[in-house]
XYZ file of C-alpha atoms in Angstrom:
712
model
C -10.477 -15.790 -22.772
C -8.192 -15.979 -19.752
C -4.930 -16.131 -21.657
C -1.578 -15.307 -20.019
C -0.812 -11.610 -19.795
C 2.189 -9.751 -18.369
C 1.776 -9.012 -14.659
C 4.108 -6.512 -13.005
C 5.080 -6.400 -9.333
C 7.983 -5.034 -7.327
C 10.658 -6.407 -5.019
C 12.400 -3.795 -2.899
C 15.896 -3.640 -1.402
C 16.749 -1.049 1.225
C 20.113 0.128 2.523
C 21.186 -1.673 5.662
C 24.013 -2.260 8.103
C 27.244 -0.320 7.626
C 26.043 1.226 4.365
C 22.702 2.528 5.644
C 23.791 6.135 4.937
C 25.417 5.481 1.535
C 24.659 7.571 -1.536
C 23.582 5.399 -4.465
C 24.863 6.180 -7.961
C 24.354 3.338 -10.406
C 22.922 -0.184 -10.803
C 23.603 -2.950 -13.338
C 22.896 -6.684 -13.760
C 25.006 -9.209 -15.698
C 24.255 -12.413 -17.614
C 24.559 -14.399 -14.369
C 21.616 -12.432 -12.878
C 23.881 -10.765 -10.343
C 22.831 -7.237 -9.344
C 25.521 -4.771 -8.298
C 25.375 -1.124 -7.315
C 27.948 1.658 -7.205
C 27.715 3.812 -4.101
C 29.652 6.291 -2.016
C 30.639 3.328 0.169
C 31.852 1.061 -2.570
C 30.280 -1.746 -4.508
C 27.017 -3.153 -3.097
C 25.016 -6.334 -3.611
C 21.230 -6.726 -3.604
C 20.501 -9.599 -1.244
C 17.426 -10.692 0.731
C 15.650 -7.317 0.365
C 18.719 -5.482 1.642
C 21.652 -3.645 0.053
C 24.957 -4.667 1.619
C 28.683 -4.402 0.741
C 29.819 -6.680 -2.078
C 32.573 -8.887 -0.655
C 32.870 -11.384 -3.515
C 36.093 -9.996 -5.006
C 38.436 -8.756 -2.297
C 40.536 -6.636 -4.706
C 37.425 -4.669 -5.700
C 36.812 -3.818 -2.040
C 40.075 -1.853 -2.039
C 39.402 -0.021 -5.301
C 37.626 3.299 -5.703
C 34.891 2.325 -8.153
C 33.345 5.269 -10.003
C 31.051 3.624 -12.531
C 29.802 0.264 -13.721
C 28.636 -1.015 -17.122
C 27.780 -4.360 -18.697
C 29.515 -5.458 -21.901
C 28.703 -8.767 -23.591
C 26.821 -9.701 -20.417
C 29.803 -9.105 -18.105
C 30.519 -6.390 -15.540
C 33.077 -3.714 -16.462
C 34.299 -1.391 -13.698
C 35.676 2.141 -13.873
C 38.014 2.918 -10.994
C 40.112 5.986 -10.271
C 43.025 4.182 -11.994
C 41.674 1.942 -14.738
C 38.841 0.221 -16.568
C 38.770 -3.495 -15.759
C 36.746 -6.671 -15.577
C 36.937 -9.950 -13.691
C 35.531 -11.787 -16.731
C 37.642 -13.225 -19.544
C 40.150 -14.494 -17.017
C 40.663 -10.965 -15.702
C 42.708 -10.075 -18.805
C 40.846 -6.881 -19.677
C 42.296 -3.830 -17.922
C 43.137 -0.397 -19.295
C 44.851 2.333 -17.292
C 43.050 5.505 -18.336
C 45.313 8.138 -16.736
C 42.427 10.517 -16.083
C 42.121 12.653 -13.002
C 38.674 12.123 -11.423
C 37.119 9.878 -14.090
C 33.315 10.017 -14.114
C 31.824 7.625 -16.666
C 32.542 5.456 -19.696
C 30.920 3.499 -22.526
C 31.918 0.513 -24.646
C 31.760 0.133 -28.418
C 32.580 -2.836 -30.668
C 35.698 -4.928 -30.000
C 36.209 -3.461 -26.500
C 36.544 0.084 -27.876
C 36.145 2.290 -24.787
C 35.437 5.977 -24.314
C 36.090 7.286 -20.814
C 35.437 10.840 -19.609
C 36.186 13.156 -16.747
C 34.910 16.674 -16.193
C 37.573 18.228 -18.460
C 38.887 15.459 -20.744
C 37.713 12.491 -22.820
C 39.853 9.549 -24.028
C 39.250 6.737 -26.528
C 40.965 3.349 -26.156
C 41.234 0.516 -28.681
C 42.948 -2.804 -27.934
C 44.072 -1.368 -24.619
C 45.807 1.642 -26.210
C 44.774 5.288 -26.294
C 43.922 6.297 -29.865
C 42.407 9.725 -29.231
C 41.817 12.246 -26.504
C 40.274 15.687 -26.227
C 40.277 18.284 -23.519
C 37.082 20.293 -23.133
C 35.609 22.777 -20.698
C 32.045 23.112 -19.496
C 30.696 19.858 -20.965
C 30.111 18.260 -17.552
C 29.331 14.793 -19.028
C 26.291 12.964 -17.644
C 25.799 10.127 -20.143
C 27.920 8.377 -22.766
C 26.596 5.787 -25.191
C 27.642 4.196 -28.473
C 25.338 4.581 -31.489
C 25.830 1.644 -33.848
C 23.918 3.298 -36.691
C 26.281 6.293 -36.935
C 29.316 4.376 -35.600
C 29.893 7.111 -33.066
C 29.971 7.803 -29.363
C 27.455 10.318 -28.047
C 28.228 12.449 -24.997
C 25.507 14.309 -23.142
C 26.502 17.120 -20.834
C 24.501 19.605 -18.814
C 24.170 22.068 -21.704
C 24.580 20.021 -24.848
C 24.894 16.747 -26.741
C 28.136 15.924 -28.580
C 29.215 13.243 -31.032
C 32.595 11.586 -31.578
C 32.546 9.760 -34.931
C 35.001 6.926 -35.490
C 35.665 8.099 -39.046
C 37.393 11.367 -38.154
C 37.601 11.325 -34.351
C 36.204 14.835 -33.984
C 34.056 16.156 -31.129
C 31.034 18.007 -32.558
C 28.042 19.549 -30.801
C 24.699 18.172 -32.007
C 22.318 19.999 -29.700
C 22.519 22.894 -27.287
C 20.110 23.085 -24.365
C 19.977 23.617 -20.637
C 19.574 21.426 -17.569
C 20.096 18.207 -19.568
C 20.204 15.154 -17.329
C 20.309 11.941 -19.393
C 19.909 10.451 -22.875
C 19.136 7.194 -24.676
C 18.600 5.914 -28.217
C 15.007 4.880 -28.940
C 13.722 3.745 -32.347
C 16.470 5.634 -34.148
C 15.865 8.856 -32.242
C 17.883 10.396 -29.453
C 15.789 11.031 -26.343
C 17.252 13.601 -23.957
C 15.901 14.086 -20.469
C 15.870 17.552 -18.930
C 14.771 19.253 -15.754
C 11.527 20.172 -17.507
C 10.480 17.404 -19.888
C 12.212 15.467 -22.643
C 13.657 16.480 -26.009
C 13.530 14.131 -29.001
C 16.299 14.579 -31.571
C 15.662 12.906 -34.915
C 16.901 12.824 -38.487
C 20.262 11.741 -39.899
C 22.135 14.428 -37.983
C 19.701 14.631 -35.036
C 18.907 18.158 -36.161
C 15.130 18.008 -35.641
C 13.945 18.380 -32.078
C 10.633 18.204 -30.240
C 9.979 18.894 -26.570
C 7.443 16.843 -24.593
C 6.153 17.975 -21.208
C 2.978 15.883 -21.135
C 4.525 13.386 -18.757
C 3.634 12.013 -15.329
C 6.383 14.328 -14.093
C 8.772 16.571 -16.013
C 11.834 16.733 -13.736
C 13.641 13.889 -15.504
C 16.702 12.289 -13.905
C 17.331 9.379 -16.290
C 16.057 7.967 -19.598
C 16.791 4.394 -20.689
C 15.768 2.018 -23.466
C 15.221 -1.465 -22.058
C 13.934 -4.336 -24.195
C 12.905 -1.802 -26.871
C 10.787 0.121 -24.360
C 11.409 3.698 -23.278
C 11.754 4.234 -19.533
C 11.990 7.480 -17.591
C 13.192 8.212 -14.080
C 12.196 11.413 -12.325
C 12.122 13.070 -8.935
C 8.573 11.699 -8.577
C 8.904 8.087 -9.671
C 9.525 6.088 -12.848
C 7.331 5.593 -15.892
C 7.327 3.653 -19.142
C 5.972 4.740 -22.522
C 3.191 2.456 -23.807
C 2.327 1.670 -27.407
C -0.779 3.858 -27.148
C 1.299 6.914 -26.216
C 0.278 6.846 -22.541
C 2.424 5.837 -19.580
C 2.632 3.094 -16.995
C 3.516 4.974 -13.811
C 5.594 3.406 -11.044
C 5.645 5.554 -7.924
C 4.975 5.326 -4.181
C 6.145 2.537 -1.902
C 3.923 0.107 -3.772
C 6.646 0.166 -6.417
C 9.732 2.041 -5.178
C 11.727 2.422 -1.976
C 11.377 6.174 -2.563
C 10.371 8.280 -5.552
C 13.653 10.063 -6.408
C 15.038 7.927 -9.254
C 18.821 7.868 -9.663
C 19.295 5.169 -12.323
C 17.385 2.579 -14.346
C 18.805 -0.617 -15.843
C 17.778 -3.950 -17.300
C 17.513 -6.620 -14.605
C 17.413 -10.414 -14.528
C 14.605 -12.278 -16.305
C 13.310 -9.216 -18.177
C 12.891 -7.240 -14.967
C 13.729 -3.553 -14.702
C 15.940 -2.183 -11.928
C 14.990 1.239 -10.581
C 17.599 2.759 -8.288
C 16.419 5.566 -6.039
C 18.104 7.659 -3.365
C 17.271 5.227 -0.564
C 17.258 1.824 -2.237
C 16.645 -0.451 -5.195
C 13.356 -1.681 -6.652
C 13.193 -4.591 -9.066
C 10.044 -4.416 -11.176
C 9.275 -7.900 -12.419
C 7.199 -8.765 -15.472
C 5.889 -12.331 -15.486
C 3.314 -14.233 -17.491
C 0.189 -14.914 -15.464
C -3.469 -15.728 -16.006
C -6.294 -14.169 -14.022
C -6.828 -17.622 -12.538
C -3.229 -17.811 -11.312
C -3.638 -14.339 -9.823
C -6.730 -15.567 -7.982
C -4.739 -18.535 -6.629
C -2.070 -16.120 -5.388
C -4.640 -13.959 -3.594
C -6.499 -16.959 -2.197
C -3.336 -18.063 -0.441
C -2.891 -14.599 1.071
C -6.544 -14.453 2.115
C -6.291 -17.746 3.985
C -2.864 -17.046 5.446
C -3.323 -13.505 6.743
C -6.946 -12.395 6.538
C -9.176 -14.775 8.480
C -10.208 -13.672 12.011
C -12.613 -16.042 13.806
C -13.711 -17.066 10.309
C -14.522 -13.437 9.448
C -12.623 -11.607 6.717
C -10.224 -9.072 8.197
C -7.656 -6.527 7.110
C -4.169 -6.972 8.574
C -2.946 -3.985 10.614
C 0.829 -3.515 10.667
C 2.620 -2.236 13.762
C 5.624 -1.393 11.581
C 4.503 0.206 8.317
C 4.968 -2.140 5.390
C 6.234 -5.026 7.538
C 3.867 -7.981 7.235
C 5.665 -9.779 10.065
C 4.206 -7.208 12.493
C 0.614 -7.782 11.396
C -2.303 -8.230 13.781
C -6.106 -8.460 13.531
C -8.821 -6.229 14.876
C -12.476 -5.581 14.195
C -13.977 -3.129 11.737
C -17.448 -1.623 11.452
C -18.205 -3.863 8.477
C -16.873 -7.309 9.302
C -20.167 -8.854 8.196
C -20.117 -7.047 4.854
C -16.495 -7.887 4.001
C -17.034 -11.501 5.059
C -20.180 -11.756 2.959
C -18.205 -10.652 -0.088
C -15.505 -13.267 0.462
C -18.182 -15.877 1.170
C -19.945 -15.021 -2.093
C -16.693 -15.392 -4.007
C -16.135 -18.847 -2.547
C -19.706 -19.848 -3.406
C -19.115 -18.794 -7.007
C -15.817 -20.709 -6.988
C -17.524 -23.840 -5.717
C -20.284 -23.534 -8.300
C -17.681 -23.263 -11.093
C -15.044 -25.766 -9.915
C -16.792 -27.990 -7.331
C -13.578 -27.782 -5.284
C -14.055 -29.014 -1.710
C -11.708 -26.304 -0.479
C -14.089 -23.624 -1.760
C -17.030 -25.271 0.010
C -15.058 -25.563 3.250
C -14.080 -21.877 3.114
C -17.672 -20.855 2.385
C -19.032 -22.892 5.286
C -16.434 -21.456 7.658
C -17.299 -17.891 6.632
C -21.030 -18.691 6.921
C -20.658 -19.874 10.508
C -18.700 -16.739 11.391
C -21.475 -14.584 9.931
C -24.179 -16.694 11.558
C -22.698 -15.886 14.946
C -23.250 -12.168 14.307
C -26.962 -12.723 15.027
C -26.445 -15.492 17.592
C -24.321 -13.293 19.864
C -26.824 -10.426 20.192
C -29.829 -10.593 22.564
C -32.218 -9.105 19.956
C -33.760 -11.738 17.688
C -32.472 -11.293 14.125
C -30.264 -8.277 14.874
C -26.748 -8.764 13.398
C -23.760 -7.322 15.217
C -21.161 -5.452 13.255
C -18.451 -7.670 14.730
C -17.404 -9.534 17.860
C -14.267 -9.907 19.961
C -13.187 -11.390 23.272
C -13.905 -9.029 26.159
C -11.107 -6.546 26.710
C -9.584 -6.921 23.238
C -12.002 -4.879 21.151
C -10.209 -1.913 19.562
C -12.787 -0.109 17.420
C -13.467 2.968 19.530
C -16.362 4.249 17.494
C -18.734 3.133 14.788
C -19.160 3.870 11.109
C -16.349 6.388 10.854
C -17.802 8.920 13.250
C -15.466 11.216 15.143
C -14.320 10.557 18.676
C -16.488 13.483 19.773
C -19.520 11.754 18.257
C -18.594 8.551 20.036
C -18.338 10.248 23.432
C -21.708 11.899 22.936
C -23.226 8.616 21.770
C -21.936 6.827 24.853
C -23.417 9.522 27.073
C -26.827 9.262 25.391
C -27.049 5.605 24.397
C -24.285 3.636 26.135
C -21.284 1.767 24.790
C -20.995 0.670 21.180
C -19.449 -2.601 22.381
C -21.870 -4.701 24.450
C -21.051 -7.632 26.721
C -22.440 -10.936 25.485
C -24.482 -13.256 27.706
C -21.476 -15.513 28.343
C -19.553 -12.531 29.819
C -16.522 -13.560 27.741
C -17.228 -11.800 24.461
C -18.360 -8.375 23.322
C -20.369 -7.591 20.215
C -20.333 -4.361 18.251
C -23.660 -2.577 17.976
C -24.956 0.299 15.756
C -25.278 -2.015 12.730
C -25.978 -0.219 9.457
C -27.776 -0.928 6.206
C -24.591 -1.862 4.350
C -24.183 -4.796 6.732
C -27.734 -5.917 5.998
C -27.000 -5.721 2.260
C -24.065 -8.078 2.704
C -26.085 -10.533 4.773
C -29.036 -10.773 2.379
C -26.711 -10.961 -0.659
C -24.574 -13.773 0.745
C -27.389 -15.780 2.345
C -29.434 -15.759 -0.862
C -26.437 -17.056 -2.823
C -25.774 -19.602 -0.101
C -29.365 -20.821 -0.232
C -28.989 -21.278 -3.991
C -25.442 -22.617 -4.360
C -24.475 -24.495 -1.171
C -24.547 -28.247 -1.916
C -26.052 -29.414 1.412
C -29.729 -28.873 2.208
C -29.139 -28.542 5.948
C -26.749 -25.647 5.353
C -29.054 -24.007 2.812
C -31.850 -24.136 5.400
C -29.626 -22.329 7.883
C -29.109 -19.529 5.350
C -32.869 -19.237 4.775
C -33.309 -19.055 8.546
C -30.935 -16.086 8.678
C -32.861 -14.334 5.902
C -36.097 -14.904 7.822
C -34.988 -13.747 11.265
C -33.256 -10.629 9.946
C -36.282 -9.707 7.848
C -38.564 -10.341 10.814
C -36.456 -8.095 13.031
C -36.809 -5.211 10.594
C -40.566 -5.734 10.155
C -41.245 -6.231 13.868
C -39.435 -2.982 14.622
C -41.364 -0.752 12.220
C -38.772 -0.992 9.421
C -35.743 -0.197 11.560
C -32.714 -2.029 12.869
C -33.324 -1.503 16.585
C -30.322 -1.758 18.857
C -29.953 -3.108 22.406
C -31.101 0.242 23.820
C -34.421 0.171 21.951
C -33.306 2.905 19.550
C -32.954 2.651 15.755
C -29.360 2.582 14.566
C -28.050 5.579 12.641
C -28.263 3.949 9.201
C -30.525 0.889 9.577
C -33.647 2.825 8.592
C -36.267 1.805 6.006
C -39.301 3.351 7.681
C -41.508 5.340 5.241
C -41.361 8.452 7.399
C -37.551 8.386 7.159
C -37.225 7.237 3.552
C -39.770 9.669 2.095
C -38.385 12.579 4.073
C -35.729 12.953 1.371
C -36.378 14.675 -1.948
C -36.605 12.281 -4.907
C -33.133 13.236 -6.167
C -31.365 12.373 -2.914
C -29.875 8.925 -3.333
C -30.987 7.580 0.051
C -34.670 7.711 -0.894
C -34.140 5.553 -3.965
C -31.514 3.301 -2.374
C -33.369 2.455 0.837
C -36.559 1.711 -1.066
C -34.608 -0.634 -3.332
C -32.926 -2.375 -0.405
C -36.042 -3.131 1.601
C -37.995 -4.347 -1.437
C -35.113 -6.616 -2.373
C -34.911 -7.962 1.194
C -38.643 -8.688 1.228
C -38.560 -10.313 -2.216
C -35.627 -12.474 -1.101
C -37.442 -13.530 2.066
C -40.577 -14.421 0.107
C -38.621 -16.249 -2.604
C -37.045 -18.667 -0.135
C -39.818 -19.001 2.486
C -42.983 -18.474 0.392
C -44.416 -16.743 3.464
C -47.105 -14.357 2.201
C -46.449 -11.827 4.950
C -43.319 -10.677 3.145
C -45.093 -10.137 -0.174
C -47.997 -8.358 1.544
C -45.563 -6.092 3.413
C -43.769 -5.243 0.172
C -47.033 -4.406 -1.608
C -48.044 -2.149 1.283
C -44.771 -0.241 1.057
C -45.200 0.062 -2.698
C -48.866 1.047 -2.856
C -49.230 3.133 0.297
C -45.778 4.689 0.542
C -44.536 4.761 -3.062
C -41.541 2.470 -2.586
C -41.929 0.948 -6.040
C -41.919 4.430 -7.543
C -38.888 5.349 -5.439
C -36.976 2.205 -6.362
C -37.851 2.363 -10.070
C -36.781 5.973 -10.436
C -33.849 6.230 -12.851
C -30.429 6.763 -11.297
C -30.037 9.817 -13.505
C -32.276 11.830 -11.157
C -29.784 11.599 -8.291
C -27.999 14.892 -7.797
C -27.063 17.724 -5.518
C -29.799 19.120 -3.296
C -28.966 22.257 -1.349
C -29.408 21.879 2.387
C -29.303 18.062 2.335
C -26.270 16.588 4.116
C -26.566 13.346 2.136
C -26.491 15.119 -1.199
C -23.220 17.006 -1.332
C -21.645 14.339 -3.584
C -22.309 10.944 -5.105
C -21.826 8.290 -2.440
C -19.938 5.371 -3.969
C -20.601 3.257 -0.868
C -24.231 3.453 -1.972
C -23.143 1.886 -5.267
C -21.660 -1.029 -3.355
C -24.925 -1.556 -1.457
C -26.981 -1.133 -4.624
C -25.118 -3.674 -6.739
C -24.991 -6.283 -3.980
C -28.763 -5.888 -3.798
C -29.703 -5.979 -7.492
C -29.691 -9.801 -7.956
C -32.474 -10.100 -5.381
C -34.169 -6.923 -6.582
C -34.473 -8.176 -10.171
C -34.413 -11.975 -10.016
C -36.835 -12.353 -7.103
C -39.392 -9.869 -8.430
C -43.023 -10.788 -7.719
C -44.032 -10.632 -11.407
C -42.515 -10.439 -14.872
C -43.849 -6.893 -15.281
C -42.173 -5.824 -12.059
C -38.986 -7.653 -13.065
C -38.818 -5.728 -16.334
C -39.199 -2.388 -14.537
C -36.620 -3.318 -11.931
C -34.141 -4.406 -14.587
C -34.494 -1.152 -16.555
C -33.869 0.829 -13.361
C -30.814 -1.271 -12.540
C -29.558 -0.749 -16.076
C -29.810 3.034 -15.633
C -27.563 2.805 -12.596
C -25.119 0.495 -14.359
C -24.864 2.900 -17.297
C -23.740 5.645 -14.919
C -21.167 3.345 -13.327
C -19.679 1.978 -16.571
C -16.853 4.515 -16.652
C -15.412 3.004 -13.455
C -14.741 -0.272 -15.324
C -15.548 -2.111 -12.098
C -15.863 -5.855 -12.820
C -17.978 -6.505 -9.734
C -20.658 -4.079 -10.909
C -20.500 -5.593 -14.397
C -20.756 -9.207 -13.267
C -23.536 -8.529 -10.740
C -25.380 -6.723 -13.515
C -24.897 -9.880 -15.608
C -26.539 -11.880 -12.807
C -29.703 -9.845 -13.400
C -29.606 -10.573 -17.146
C -27.497 -7.603 -18.187
C -25.826 -7.970 -21.589
C -23.385 -6.660 -22.743
C -21.402 -6.038 -19.575
C -18.080 -4.519 -20.719
C -16.073 -7.721 -20.337
C -12.933 -6.136 -21.800
C -12.982 -3.291 -19.282
C -13.577 -5.786 -16.483
C -10.589 -7.894 -17.530
C -8.479 -4.720 -17.713
C -9.446 -3.884 -14.100
C -8.514 -7.387 -12.915
C -5.178 -7.384 -14.746
C -4.265 -3.930 -13.453
C -5.229 -4.755 -9.870
C -1.982 -4.538 -7.838
C -0.262 -7.596 -6.396
C 0.848 -5.531 -3.389
C -2.180 -4.993 -1.120
C -0.460 -2.773 1.454
C -2.186 0.570 1.923
C 0.595 2.860 0.698
C 0.224 6.616 0.427
C -0.173 7.526 -3.243
C -0.413 10.865 -5.019
C -1.338 11.517 -8.648
C -2.273 15.183 -8.301
C 1.021 16.388 -9.831
C 0.749 14.353 -13.039
C 0.898 16.305 -16.290
C -0.007 13.385 -18.549
C -3.588 13.190 -17.241
C -6.471 15.387 -18.350
C -8.301 16.864 -15.383
C -11.987 17.659 -15.479
C -13.940 20.226 -13.494
C -15.020 19.347 -9.931
C -18.199 17.328 -10.151
C -20.891 15.523 -8.167
C -19.361 12.076 -8.795
C -15.897 13.155 -7.550
C -14.280 12.091 -10.813
C -10.897 13.802 -11.253
C -9.674 12.778 -14.710
C -11.269 11.969 -18.053
C -10.811 8.255 -17.417
C -10.323 5.990 -14.432
C -6.707 5.179 -13.554
C -5.507 1.575 -13.444
C -5.663 0.059 -9.988
C -1.912 -0.264 -9.585
C -1.425 3.503 -10.056
C -3.984 4.769 -7.538
C -4.656 4.417 -3.848
C -5.839 0.954 -2.852
C -9.465 0.849 -1.760
C -12.483 -1.393 -1.682
C -15.198 -1.318 -4.316
C -16.678 1.858 -2.866
C -13.583 3.896 -3.742
C -14.263 4.467 -7.449
C -12.281 7.544 -8.502
C -10.135 7.863 -5.384
C -6.690 8.567 -6.892
C -4.826 10.106 -3.954
C -4.545 9.245 -0.277
C -3.802 6.016 1.525
C -1.622 5.611 4.579
C 1.995 5.029 5.424
C 1.683 1.304 4.870
C -0.036 0.500 8.156
C -2.355 -2.234 6.835
C -2.752 -4.904 4.183
C -6.149 -5.126 2.531
C -7.897 -8.489 2.345
C -7.751 -9.946 -1.199
C -11.479 -10.691 -1.435
C -11.505 -7.338 -3.289
C -10.119 -9.277 -6.268
C -11.478 -12.733 -5.507
C -15.183 -11.833 -5.528
C -15.247 -10.146 -8.959
C -12.976 -12.799 -10.481
C -15.145 -15.728 -9.396
C -18.340 -13.823 -10.158
C -16.957 -13.355 -13.670
C -16.256 -17.068 -13.946
C -19.763 -17.860 -12.662
C -21.556 -15.681 -15.235
C -19.180 -17.036 -17.914
C -17.686 -13.627 -18.641
C -14.224 -15.106 -17.962
C -13.120 -18.436 -19.350
C -11.168 -21.088 -17.527
C -7.421 -20.384 -17.858
C -6.127 -21.014 -21.360
C -2.558 -22.211 -22.067
């Protein structure tokens, strides 16, 4: 059931103008939703993604503000002279008489405790009722504990209590490198430079130390809306009900990772102040459907290039206003995945907008074969002459590209009209996308004329492969590096190298798809020849569990998760278009073996495509978790989880899995569906990914009825 859940996302405010070099100390928000910060350059406001001087109250501009708190929803300021507020008609002001005051806290009826490095004073009704000089406390946090009717003071080496009954300063706990404290569920949580200490019991005499945290160098601990938050030198994190943590780090969430302060923000948001700026983490109710609407708008606004799906490159890291388009090696594949999502959306909703988007993407893909001189050969991409920017193909090095040009000519070829260039060296993953999308199009598009065009694409691409001895043959008459289904190539690999099984599966699925829609016997005969003479059925029906490391084989040093992407896009045709029920049963069992291996990734696309073949159950709960945890920010930020002490690492392995379980999408590096366990990496924010990554699995889930329509 697609019921509303809580979606988190961040808004960021960076230092600007005359305060660009300010040191940030503290942040608070009042009942009016105003956000103010204390800095080395005075009071600041958070406005339009920038931190600037607060000019609202001119008298405050001339005061030396040391700290800021919120009492009864109103701002209270600590200056070098007094404690004051502009609320309540400006009547509240207490001259504290302290030299170099540092911090303060409020109790009931405006009772105020204010501290400096060597003295603490208590005020009631504007009058001093108690004071105490101390040495070596170095106060970092003061708070009022209603349960014990006492103020608690945390210094660098200890925690102290001032009870209202006898007004005595007593040490509760002695430690070292203490940084912050907060009350949480009746316990006192103390942050340190190496973990947190929990003090419990009536007198806080019991203590436990916890170092199983995302990071142990704690700078601040806060209780906000009955949830325990931590700030550290490597980001912020929140304790969950299950004892694990939601981790907020990297520029996806924070301006920088060194947390200075945390506070409750407007509308149940949380304010995370770091050395270089402020991040407001918002928590809003949202359905998966509303999230899809949000991403659909971004897809249409920023990720359509000539009708193809495109990433958005950013000249200035993180700045969407500097975005521009360019080709990739897999424009056909990414477009096919967006196209499929829109076909599923149309099938579910019958929205004309979905049909229009699907037809536009189809025409863009159709041109990939129209623009090349070889019948049925799809280009990787196309661009106007002189504007192509992809220097090489399929991730090869520049050295490979130079050698390739010397031996085979340019990757980019001039089209017949002399105005456009098309990108050659097309690979098998592109073919997977084409056959996947065109088969869906031939089934789900509402207009017969358009469905016939999709069947035509299936036919000409299949004919190209068959006419060229089971290869994709480029403009130079040579097979491309990865478009190879010839028996000599496929069977050259040992049975436990994934390419033997994968390529056999792909070509059988392509042939079955071609036969299903054209009923041309040549495709079925060709498939039977590959199966009987060259063992392709045996290859394709071999369980995925046999795939493993083979010494001396370049394609076997680790599990290739891009192969998973090709495999799952292919399985609907592989199973559903089988030539017989007996074959269909065998194909399904083989597909199931692969799905069982992939289950730990919790990838909804794999689950829903498996459902298209008849798979049941399909881990719907895990799929919904993946979709909910998918980040709203699609910028490719650099992310690192390698330092985390709350995760359980496992030994290096063939599947490149790092931890005992997959991390939520908003805590790891952003990647497409072939990323799987990629937890670290990314870039400095130099591109925004296209949102089809979310849209395809969401609408596939709706299509197979694994996700309901949104529920109020």
